[in-house]
Coordinates of C-alpha atoms and ligand atoms in Angstrom, one line a residue:
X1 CA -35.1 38.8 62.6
X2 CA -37.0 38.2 59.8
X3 CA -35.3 38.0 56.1
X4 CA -36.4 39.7 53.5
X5 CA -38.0 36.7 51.0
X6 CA -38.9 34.6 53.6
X7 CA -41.8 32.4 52.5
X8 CA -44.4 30.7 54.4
X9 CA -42.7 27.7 54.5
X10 CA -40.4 25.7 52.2
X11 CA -43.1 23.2 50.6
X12 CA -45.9 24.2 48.6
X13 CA -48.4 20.5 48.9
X14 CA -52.1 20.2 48.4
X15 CA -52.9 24.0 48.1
X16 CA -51.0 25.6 51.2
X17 CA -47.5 25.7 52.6
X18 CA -45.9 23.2 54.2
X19 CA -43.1 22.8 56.8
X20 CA -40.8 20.4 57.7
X21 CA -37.9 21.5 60.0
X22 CA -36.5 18.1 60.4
X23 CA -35.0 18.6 56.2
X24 CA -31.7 19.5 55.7
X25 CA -31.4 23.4 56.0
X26 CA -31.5 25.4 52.0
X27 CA -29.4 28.7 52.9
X28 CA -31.1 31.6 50.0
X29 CA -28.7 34.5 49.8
X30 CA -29.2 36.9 47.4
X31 CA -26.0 36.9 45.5
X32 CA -25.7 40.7 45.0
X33 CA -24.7 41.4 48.0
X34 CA -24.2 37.7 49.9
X35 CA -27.2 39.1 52.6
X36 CA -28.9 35.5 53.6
X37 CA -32.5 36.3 52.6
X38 CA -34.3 33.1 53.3
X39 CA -34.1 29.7 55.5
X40 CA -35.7 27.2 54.1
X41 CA -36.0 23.2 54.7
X42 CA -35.0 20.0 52.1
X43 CA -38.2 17.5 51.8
X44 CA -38.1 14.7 54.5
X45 CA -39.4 11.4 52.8
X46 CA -42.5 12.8 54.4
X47 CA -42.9 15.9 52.7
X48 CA -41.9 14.0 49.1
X49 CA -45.0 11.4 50.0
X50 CA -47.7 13.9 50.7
X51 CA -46.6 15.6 47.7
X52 CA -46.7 12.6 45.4
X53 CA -49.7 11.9 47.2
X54 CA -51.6 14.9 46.8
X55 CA -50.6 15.0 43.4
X56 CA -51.8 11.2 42.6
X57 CA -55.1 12.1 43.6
X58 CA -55.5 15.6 42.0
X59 CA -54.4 14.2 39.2
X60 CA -57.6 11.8 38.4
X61 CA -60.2 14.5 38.7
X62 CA -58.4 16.8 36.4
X63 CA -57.7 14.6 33.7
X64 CA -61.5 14.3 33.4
X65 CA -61.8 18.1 33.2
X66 CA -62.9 19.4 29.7
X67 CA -59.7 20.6 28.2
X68 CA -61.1 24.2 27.8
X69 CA -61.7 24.5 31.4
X70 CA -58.1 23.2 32.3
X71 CA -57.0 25.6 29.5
X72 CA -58.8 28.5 31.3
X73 CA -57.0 28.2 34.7
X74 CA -54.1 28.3 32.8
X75 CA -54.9 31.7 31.0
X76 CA -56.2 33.2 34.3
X77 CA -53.0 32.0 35.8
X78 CA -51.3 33.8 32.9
X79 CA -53.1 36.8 33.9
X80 CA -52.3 36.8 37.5
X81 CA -48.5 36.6 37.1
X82 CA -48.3 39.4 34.2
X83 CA -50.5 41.7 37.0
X84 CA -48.0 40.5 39.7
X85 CA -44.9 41.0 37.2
X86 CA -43.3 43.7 39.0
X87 CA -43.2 41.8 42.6
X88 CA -41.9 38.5 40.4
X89 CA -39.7 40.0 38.6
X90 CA -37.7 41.6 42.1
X91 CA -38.3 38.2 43.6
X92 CA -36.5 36.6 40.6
X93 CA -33.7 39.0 41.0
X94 CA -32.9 37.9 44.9
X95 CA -33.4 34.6 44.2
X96 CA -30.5 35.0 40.9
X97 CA -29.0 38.0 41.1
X98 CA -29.9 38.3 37.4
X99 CA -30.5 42.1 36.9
X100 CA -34.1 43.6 36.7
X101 CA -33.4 45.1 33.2
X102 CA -34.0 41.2 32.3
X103 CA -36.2 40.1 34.9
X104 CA -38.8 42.4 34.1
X105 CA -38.6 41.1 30.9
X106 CA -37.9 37.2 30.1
X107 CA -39.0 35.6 33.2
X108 CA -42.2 35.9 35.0
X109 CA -43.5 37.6 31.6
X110 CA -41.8 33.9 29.9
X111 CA -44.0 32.0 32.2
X112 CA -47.3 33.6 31.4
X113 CA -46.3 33.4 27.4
X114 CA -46.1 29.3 28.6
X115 CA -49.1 29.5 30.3
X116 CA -51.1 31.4 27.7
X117 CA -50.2 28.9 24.8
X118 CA -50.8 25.5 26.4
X119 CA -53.9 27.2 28.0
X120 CA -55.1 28.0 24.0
X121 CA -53.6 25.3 22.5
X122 CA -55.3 22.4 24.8
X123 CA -58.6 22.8 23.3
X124 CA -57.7 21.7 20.0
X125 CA -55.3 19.0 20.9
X126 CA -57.6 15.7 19.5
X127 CA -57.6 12.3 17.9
X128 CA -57.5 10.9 15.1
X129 CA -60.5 8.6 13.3
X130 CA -59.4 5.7 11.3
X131 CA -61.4 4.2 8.6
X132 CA -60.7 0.7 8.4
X133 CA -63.4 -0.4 5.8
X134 CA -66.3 -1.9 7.8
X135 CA -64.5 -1.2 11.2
X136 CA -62.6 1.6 12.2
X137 CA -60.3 2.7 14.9
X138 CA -60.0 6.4 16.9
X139 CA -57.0 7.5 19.2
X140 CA -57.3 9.5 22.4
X141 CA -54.5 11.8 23.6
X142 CA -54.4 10.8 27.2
X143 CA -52.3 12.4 30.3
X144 CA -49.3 10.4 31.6
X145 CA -50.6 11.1 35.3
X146 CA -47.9 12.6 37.7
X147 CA -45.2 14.5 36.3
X148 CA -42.4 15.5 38.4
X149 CA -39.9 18.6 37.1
X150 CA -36.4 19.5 38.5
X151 CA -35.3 23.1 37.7
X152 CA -31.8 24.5 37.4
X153 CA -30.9 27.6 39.1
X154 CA -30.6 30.1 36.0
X155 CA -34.6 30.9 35.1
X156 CA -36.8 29.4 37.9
X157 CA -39.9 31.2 37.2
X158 CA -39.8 29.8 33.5
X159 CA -38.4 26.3 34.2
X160 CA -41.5 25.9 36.5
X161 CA -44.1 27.1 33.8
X162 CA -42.3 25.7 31.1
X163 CA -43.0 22.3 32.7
X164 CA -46.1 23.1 34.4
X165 CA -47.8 25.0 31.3
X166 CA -48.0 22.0 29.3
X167 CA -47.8 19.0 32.0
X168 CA -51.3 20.3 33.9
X169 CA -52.8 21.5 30.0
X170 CA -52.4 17.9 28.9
X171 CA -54.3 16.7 32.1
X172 CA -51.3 15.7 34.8
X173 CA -50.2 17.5 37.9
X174 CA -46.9 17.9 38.7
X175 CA -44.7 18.1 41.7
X176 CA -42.0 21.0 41.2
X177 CA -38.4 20.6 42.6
X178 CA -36.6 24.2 42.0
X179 CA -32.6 23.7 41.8
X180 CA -31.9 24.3 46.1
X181 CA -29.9 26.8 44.7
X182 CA -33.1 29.3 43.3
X183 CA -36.0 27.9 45.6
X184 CA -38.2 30.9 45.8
X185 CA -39.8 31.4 42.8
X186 CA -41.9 28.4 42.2
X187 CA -43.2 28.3 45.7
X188 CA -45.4 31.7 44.2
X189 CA -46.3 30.2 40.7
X190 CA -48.0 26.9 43.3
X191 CA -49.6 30.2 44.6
X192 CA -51.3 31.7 41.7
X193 CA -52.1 28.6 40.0
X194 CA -54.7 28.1 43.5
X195 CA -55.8 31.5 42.8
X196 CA -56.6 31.2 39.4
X197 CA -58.6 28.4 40.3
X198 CA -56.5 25.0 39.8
X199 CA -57.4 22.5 42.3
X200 CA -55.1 21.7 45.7
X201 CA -52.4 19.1 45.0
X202 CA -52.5 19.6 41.0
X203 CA -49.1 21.5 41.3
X204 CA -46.9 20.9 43.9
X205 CA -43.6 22.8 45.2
X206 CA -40.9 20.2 47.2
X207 CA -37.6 21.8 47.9
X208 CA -34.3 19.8 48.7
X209 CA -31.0 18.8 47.3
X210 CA -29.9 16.1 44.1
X211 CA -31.3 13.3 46.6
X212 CA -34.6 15.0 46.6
X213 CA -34.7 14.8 42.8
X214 CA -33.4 11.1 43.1
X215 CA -36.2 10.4 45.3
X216 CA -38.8 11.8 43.1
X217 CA -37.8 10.3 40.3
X218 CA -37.7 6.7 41.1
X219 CA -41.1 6.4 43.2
X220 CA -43.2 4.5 41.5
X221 CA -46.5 6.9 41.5
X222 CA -44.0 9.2 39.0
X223 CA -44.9 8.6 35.3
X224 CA -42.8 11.5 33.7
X225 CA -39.5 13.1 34.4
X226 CA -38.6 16.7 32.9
X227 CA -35.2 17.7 33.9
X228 CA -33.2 21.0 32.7
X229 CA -30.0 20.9 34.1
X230 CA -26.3 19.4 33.7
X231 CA -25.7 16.8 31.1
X232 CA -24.0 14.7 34.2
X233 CA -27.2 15.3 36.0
X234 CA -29.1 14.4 32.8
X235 CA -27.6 11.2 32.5
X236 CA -28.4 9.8 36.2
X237 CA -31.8 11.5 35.6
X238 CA -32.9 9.9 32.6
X239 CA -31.2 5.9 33.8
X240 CA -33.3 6.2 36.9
X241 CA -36.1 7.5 34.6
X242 CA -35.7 4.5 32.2
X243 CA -35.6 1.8 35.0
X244 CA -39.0 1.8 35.5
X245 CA -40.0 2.8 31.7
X246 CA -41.2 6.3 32.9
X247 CA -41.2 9.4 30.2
X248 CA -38.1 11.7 30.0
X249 CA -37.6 14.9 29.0
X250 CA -34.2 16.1 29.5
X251 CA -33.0 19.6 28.7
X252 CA -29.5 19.5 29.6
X253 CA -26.2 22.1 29.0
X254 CA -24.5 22.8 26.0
X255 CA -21.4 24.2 24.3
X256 CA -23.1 25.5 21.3
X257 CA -20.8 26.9 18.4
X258 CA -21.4 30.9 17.0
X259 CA -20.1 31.1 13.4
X260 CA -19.5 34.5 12.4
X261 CA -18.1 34.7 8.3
X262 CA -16.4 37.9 6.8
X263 CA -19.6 38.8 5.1
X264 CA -21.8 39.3 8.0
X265 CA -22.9 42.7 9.9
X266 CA -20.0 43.2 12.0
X267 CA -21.7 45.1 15.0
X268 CA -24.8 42.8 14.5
X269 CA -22.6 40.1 15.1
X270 CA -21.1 41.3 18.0
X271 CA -24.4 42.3 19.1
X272 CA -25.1 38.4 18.9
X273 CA -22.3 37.2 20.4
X274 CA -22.3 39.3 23.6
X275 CA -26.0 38.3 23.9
X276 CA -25.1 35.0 23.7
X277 CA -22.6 35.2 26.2
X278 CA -23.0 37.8 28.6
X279 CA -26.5 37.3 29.4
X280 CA -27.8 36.6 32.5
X281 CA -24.3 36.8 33.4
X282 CA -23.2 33.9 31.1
X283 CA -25.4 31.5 32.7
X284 CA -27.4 30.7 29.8
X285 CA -27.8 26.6 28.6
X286 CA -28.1 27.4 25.2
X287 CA -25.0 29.7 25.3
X288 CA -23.2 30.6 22.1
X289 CA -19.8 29.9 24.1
X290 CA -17.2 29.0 20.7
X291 CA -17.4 32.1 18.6
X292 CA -15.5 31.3 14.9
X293 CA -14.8 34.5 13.6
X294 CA -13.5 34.0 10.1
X295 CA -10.0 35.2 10.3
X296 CA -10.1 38.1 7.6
X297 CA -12.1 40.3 9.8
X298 CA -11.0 38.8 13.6
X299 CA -8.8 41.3 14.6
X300 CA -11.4 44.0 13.9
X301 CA -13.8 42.4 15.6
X302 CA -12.0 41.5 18.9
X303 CA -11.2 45.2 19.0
X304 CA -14.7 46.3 18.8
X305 CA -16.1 43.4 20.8
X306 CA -14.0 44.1 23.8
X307 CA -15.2 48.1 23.5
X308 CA -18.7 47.0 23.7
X309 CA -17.8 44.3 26.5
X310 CA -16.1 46.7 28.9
X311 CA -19.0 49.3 28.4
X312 CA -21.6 46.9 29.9
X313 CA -23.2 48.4 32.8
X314 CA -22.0 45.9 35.8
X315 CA -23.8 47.0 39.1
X316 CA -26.7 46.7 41.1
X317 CA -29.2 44.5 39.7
X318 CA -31.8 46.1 41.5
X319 CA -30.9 49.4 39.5
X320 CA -32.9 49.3 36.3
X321 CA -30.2 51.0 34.1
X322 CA -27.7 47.7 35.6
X323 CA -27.1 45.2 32.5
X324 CA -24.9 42.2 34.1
X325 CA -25.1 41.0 37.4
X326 CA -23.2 39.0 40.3
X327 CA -23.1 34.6 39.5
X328 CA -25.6 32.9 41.0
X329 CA -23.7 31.5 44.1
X330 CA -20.0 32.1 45.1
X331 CA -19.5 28.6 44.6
X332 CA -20.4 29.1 40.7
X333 CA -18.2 32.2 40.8
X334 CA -15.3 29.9 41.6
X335 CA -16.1 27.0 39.5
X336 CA -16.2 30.0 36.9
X337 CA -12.5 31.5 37.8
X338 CA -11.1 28.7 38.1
X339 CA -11.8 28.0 34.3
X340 CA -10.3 31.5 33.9
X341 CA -6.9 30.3 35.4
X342 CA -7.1 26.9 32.9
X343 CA -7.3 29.1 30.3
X344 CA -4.8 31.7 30.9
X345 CA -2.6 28.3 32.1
X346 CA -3.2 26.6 28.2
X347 CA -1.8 29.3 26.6
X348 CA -5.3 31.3 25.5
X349 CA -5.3 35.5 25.2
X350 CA -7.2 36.8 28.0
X351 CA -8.5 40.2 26.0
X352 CA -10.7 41.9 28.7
X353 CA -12.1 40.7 31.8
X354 CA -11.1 37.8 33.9
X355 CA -11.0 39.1 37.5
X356 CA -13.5 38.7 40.6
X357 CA -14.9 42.3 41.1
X358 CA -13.6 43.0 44.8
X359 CA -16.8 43.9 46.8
X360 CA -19.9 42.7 48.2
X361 CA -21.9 39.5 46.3
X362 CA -20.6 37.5 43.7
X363 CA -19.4 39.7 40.6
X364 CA -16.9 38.6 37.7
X365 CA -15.7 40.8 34.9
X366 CA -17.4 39.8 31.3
X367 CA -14.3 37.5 30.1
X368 CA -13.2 37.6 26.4
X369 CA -10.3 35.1 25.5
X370 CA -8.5 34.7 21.6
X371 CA -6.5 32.3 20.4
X372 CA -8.6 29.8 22.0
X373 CA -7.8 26.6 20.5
X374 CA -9.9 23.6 19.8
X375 CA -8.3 21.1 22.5
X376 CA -8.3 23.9 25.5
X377 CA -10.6 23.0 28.2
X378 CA -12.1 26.4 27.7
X379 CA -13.0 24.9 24.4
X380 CA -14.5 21.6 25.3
X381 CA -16.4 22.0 28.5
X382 CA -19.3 23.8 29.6
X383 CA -18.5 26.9 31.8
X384 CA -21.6 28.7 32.7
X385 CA -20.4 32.0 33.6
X386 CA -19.7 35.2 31.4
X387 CA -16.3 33.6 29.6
X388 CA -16.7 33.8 25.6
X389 CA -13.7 31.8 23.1
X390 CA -12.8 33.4 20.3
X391 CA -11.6 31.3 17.4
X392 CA -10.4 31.7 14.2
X393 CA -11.4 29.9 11.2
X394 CA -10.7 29.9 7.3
X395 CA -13.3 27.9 5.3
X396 CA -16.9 27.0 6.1
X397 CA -16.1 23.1 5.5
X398 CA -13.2 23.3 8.4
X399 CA -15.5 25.4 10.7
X400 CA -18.6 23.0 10.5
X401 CA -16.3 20.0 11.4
X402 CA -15.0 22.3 14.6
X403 CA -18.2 23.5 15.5
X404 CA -19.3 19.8 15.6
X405 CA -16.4 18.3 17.3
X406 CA -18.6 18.1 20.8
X407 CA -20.5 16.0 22.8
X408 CA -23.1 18.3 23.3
X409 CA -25.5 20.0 20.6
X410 CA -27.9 22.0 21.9
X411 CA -27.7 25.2 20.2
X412 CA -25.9 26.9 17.0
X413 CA -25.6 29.9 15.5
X414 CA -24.6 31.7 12.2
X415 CA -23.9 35.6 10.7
X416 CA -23.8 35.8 7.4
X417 CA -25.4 38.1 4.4
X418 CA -25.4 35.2 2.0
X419 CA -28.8 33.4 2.6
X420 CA -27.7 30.4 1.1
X421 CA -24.8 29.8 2.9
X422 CA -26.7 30.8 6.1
X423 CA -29.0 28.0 5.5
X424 CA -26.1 25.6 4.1
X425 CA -23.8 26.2 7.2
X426 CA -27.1 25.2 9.6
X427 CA -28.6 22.3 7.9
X428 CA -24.7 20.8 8.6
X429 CA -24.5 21.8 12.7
X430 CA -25.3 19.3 15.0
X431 CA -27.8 21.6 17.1
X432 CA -31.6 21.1 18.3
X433 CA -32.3 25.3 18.3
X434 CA -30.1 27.1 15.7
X435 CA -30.1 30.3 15.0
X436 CA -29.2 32.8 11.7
X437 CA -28.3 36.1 12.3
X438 CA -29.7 36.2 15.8
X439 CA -29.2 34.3 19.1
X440 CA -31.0 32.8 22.1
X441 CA -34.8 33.8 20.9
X442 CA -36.9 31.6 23.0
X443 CA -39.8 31.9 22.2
X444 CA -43.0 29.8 23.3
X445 CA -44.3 29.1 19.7
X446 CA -41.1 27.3 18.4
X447 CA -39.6 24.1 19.9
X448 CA -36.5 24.5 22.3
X449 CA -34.4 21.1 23.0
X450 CA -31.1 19.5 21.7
X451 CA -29.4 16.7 20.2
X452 CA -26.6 14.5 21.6
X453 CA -25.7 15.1 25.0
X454 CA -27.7 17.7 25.6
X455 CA -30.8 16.1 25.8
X456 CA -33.9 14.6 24.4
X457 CA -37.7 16.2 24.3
X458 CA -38.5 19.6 23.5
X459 CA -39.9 21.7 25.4
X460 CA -42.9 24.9 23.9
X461 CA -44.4 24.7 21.1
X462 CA -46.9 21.9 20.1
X463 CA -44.2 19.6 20.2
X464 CA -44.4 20.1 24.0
X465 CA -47.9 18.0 24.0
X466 CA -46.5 14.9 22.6
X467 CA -44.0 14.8 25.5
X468 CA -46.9 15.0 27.9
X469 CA -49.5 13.1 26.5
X470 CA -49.2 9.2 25.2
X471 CA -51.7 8.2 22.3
X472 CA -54.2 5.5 23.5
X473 CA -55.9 3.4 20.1
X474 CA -59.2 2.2 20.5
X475 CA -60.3 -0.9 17.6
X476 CA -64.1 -0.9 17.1
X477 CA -65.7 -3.5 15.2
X478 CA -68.6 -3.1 13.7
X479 CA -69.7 -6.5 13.1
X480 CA -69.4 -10.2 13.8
X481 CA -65.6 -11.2 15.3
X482 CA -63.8 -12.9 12.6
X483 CA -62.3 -15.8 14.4
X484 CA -61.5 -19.0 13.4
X485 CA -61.6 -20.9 16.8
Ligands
NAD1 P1 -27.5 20.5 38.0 O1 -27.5 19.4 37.0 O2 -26.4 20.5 39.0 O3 -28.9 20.5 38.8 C1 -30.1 20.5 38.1 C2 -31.2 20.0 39.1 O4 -31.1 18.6 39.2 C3 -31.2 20.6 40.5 O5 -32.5 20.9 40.9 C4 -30.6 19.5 41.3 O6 -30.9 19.5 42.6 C5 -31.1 18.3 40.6 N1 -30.3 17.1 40.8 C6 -29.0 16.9 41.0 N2 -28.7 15.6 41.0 C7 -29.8 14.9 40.9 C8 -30.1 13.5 40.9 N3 -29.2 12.6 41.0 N4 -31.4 13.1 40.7 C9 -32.4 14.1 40.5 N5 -32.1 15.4 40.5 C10 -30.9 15.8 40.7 O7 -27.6 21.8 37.1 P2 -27.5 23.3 37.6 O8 -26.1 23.6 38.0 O9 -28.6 23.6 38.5 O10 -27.8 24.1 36.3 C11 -26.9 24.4 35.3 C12 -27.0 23.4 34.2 O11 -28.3 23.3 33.6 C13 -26.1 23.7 33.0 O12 -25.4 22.6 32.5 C14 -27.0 24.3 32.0 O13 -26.6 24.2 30.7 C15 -28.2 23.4 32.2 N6 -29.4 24.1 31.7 C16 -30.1 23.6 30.6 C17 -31.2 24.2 30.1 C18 -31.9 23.7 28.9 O14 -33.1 24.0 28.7 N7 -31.3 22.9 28.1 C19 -31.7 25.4 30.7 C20 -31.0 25.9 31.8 C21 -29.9 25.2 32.3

């Protein structure tokens, strides 16, 4: 029988697909409906050599590419995937389950955004000349070689572009491992970028499990690590990284605070806080998860904030009109309800939601819970699934001690009218991507990273180039060595 996203094979090395049978069997099922809609294959320590391999050796040609040829692979790669958005955007879909109201819009299209600004960008990326009196001294912006990148399961298209964009701009290649969880969707970007004219081995697609991701990361032909996942994961990533002094990016979870005051936009708010909640079913890093609604106008707004929850459209994700979608996995979906249960258990008010959706695939209600309080484990760890805390708060000195009482700080958010507190309020969060009066723009032009646990690096924007590219100084003198031997 053959299933419906089946691709060539599991590993994408050297410009064609590669298989492996002997790996430990990756199980895709399409968590709409549970239907099993691919088999693929975990990289054997053969299938991670000829990918480090081929990416070793594509590596040196490229780097010695003019940066606006490397740049124009990129765009035409750009071009490819917005042409092919339809048939990536449904792929996406069966490999998340995430519905194609956002698919169509923030992840293959994401991707070519990536892949459009580092293809620009490279260009003008130069040194620097140094007058030093009679001598002087220039710096070069030079590649870091191989880069590998490990994806979570939530946006594979953009994880793999977001890494790849700027990693193959700056001169590397890279060697891709999607979360085993999502494998599909890189395996295609490998595709175009061949198409568009990249050379074989430059970007490289290895499936497989954590030990997969172990293995890349401490072989010695690996000179940069770019993780986004779990801030556990970050943490074993980023000590292997460091043994053997290799460069780290780590974009890791969060458990990011959403201040709401009495002043704001009500329904805007609520707008911003079911956006940063519900979507892609909740499974969002930069999540606004701790929502302090300032107590004068809480009631209000739980009342009109579990209206608007129960009127999102839950359904079919293949169904355009669909706006929330099944978990990723059913293992996710019980990870997620059995946070649920610890918060009903602690004493929190469950105010709509909170129940497995009987039926095929792997649906949950949207999940609003008051009275949340600061010492819950609903409060303090990372969920990653459609559950929103409600708190209350009084004054903005108590809130910003609250919203920073976590390990993690990778995002923040405030509503307000009064510009001055707005700007106040975020100077004082602990957060690497803050937002006022909005939540979870990501867009290519402006950094995206955070602070403390959640990671270090940043990812887009021109700050992207510095994390994949070292400075090399070169000293020229201009007359006779001054030495005194
Ligand atoms: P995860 O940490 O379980 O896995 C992430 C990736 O790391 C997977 O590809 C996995 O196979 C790999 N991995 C696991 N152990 C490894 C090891 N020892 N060495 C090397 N690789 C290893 O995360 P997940 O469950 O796939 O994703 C959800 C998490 O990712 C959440 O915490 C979320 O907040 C975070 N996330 C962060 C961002 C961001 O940009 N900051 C974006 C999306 C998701």
């Amino acid at each position: 029988m053959t299933l419906k996203c089946q691709p060539n094979a599991s590993h994408f090395i050297n410009g064609a697909y590669v298989e492996d049978t002997a790996g430990k069997p990756i199980d895709c099922f399409y968590p709409a409906t549970g239907e099993k809609v691919a088999q693929l294959y975990s990289a054997t320590p053969a299938i991670i050599d000829a990918a480090l391999s081929a990416a070793q050796a594509a590596q040196k040609q490229w780097a010695k590419t003019a940066p606006v040829e490397r740049g124009r692979v990129l765009r035409r790669a750009a071009d490819i995937i917005r042409a092919r958005n339809q048939e990536l955007s449904v792929l996406e879909t069966y490999d998340t389950g995430k519905p194609l109201q956002e698919t169509l819009y923030v992840d293959a299209t994401s991707a070519a955004d990536a892949l459009e600004y580092f293809g620009g960008l490279i260009a003008s990326v130069t040194g620097e000349h140094i007058p030093l009196g009679d001598n002087w001294a220039y710096t070069k912006r030079i590649p870091l070689g191989v880069c590998v990148g490990i994806g979570a399961w939530n946006y594979p298209t953009q994880i793999s572009c977001w890494k790849g964009a700027p990693a193959l701009a700056c001169g590397n290649s890279m060697v891709f491992k999607p979360s085993e969880m999502t494998p599909l969707c890189a395996l295609k970007i490998a595709e175009i970028f061949i198409e568009a004219g990249a050379p074989a081995g430059l970007y490289n697609v290895v499936q497989g499990y954590g030990d997969v991701g172990g293995a890349l990361v401490s072989d010695p032909r690996v000179d940069k690590v770019s993780l986004t996942g779990s801030a556990e994961t970050g943490k074993k990533v980023y000590a292997a990284a460091a043994a053997n002094m290799k460069h780290a990016t780590m974009e890791l979870g969060g458990k990011s605070p959403l201040i709401i005051f009495d002043d704001a936009d009500v329904e805007n708010a609520i707008g911003g806080a079911l956006l940063a909640n519900m979507y892609s079913t909740g499974q969002v890093c930069s999540n606004g998860t701790r929502v302090f609604v300032q107590k004068g106008i809480k009631e209000a707004f739980l009342k009109r904030l579990s209206e608007r929850t129960e009127a999102i459209k839950v359904g079919d994700p293949m169904d355009e009109e669909t706006q929330f979608g099944p978990m990723v996995s059913k293992g996710q979906r019980d990870i997620v309800m059995s946070y649920v249960a610890k918060g009903i258990d602690e004493g929190a008010r469950l105010v709509t939601g909170g129940h497995v959706i009987e039926g095929e695939g792997y649906f949950i209600q949207p999940t609003i819970f008051a009275d949340v309080t600061d010492t819950m484990t609903i409060a303090r760890e990372e969920i990653f699934g459609p559950v929103m805390s409600v708190f209350e708060f009084e004054t903005e000195e108590e809130v910003i001690a609250r919203a920073n009482d976590t390990e993690l700080g990778l995002a923040a958010g405030v509503f307000t009218n009064d510009f001055t507190r707005a700007h106040r309020v975020i100077d004082a969060l602990d957060a690497g991507t803050c937002y006022i009066n909005s939540y979870n723009d990501a867009p290519v032009e402006a950094p995206f990273g955070g602070v403390k646990g959640s990671g270090i690096g940043r990812e887009n924007s021109k700050a992207a180039i510095e994390h994949y590219s070292q400075l090399k100084t070169v000293y020229v003198g201009m007359g006779s060595v001054d030495s005194p031997y």
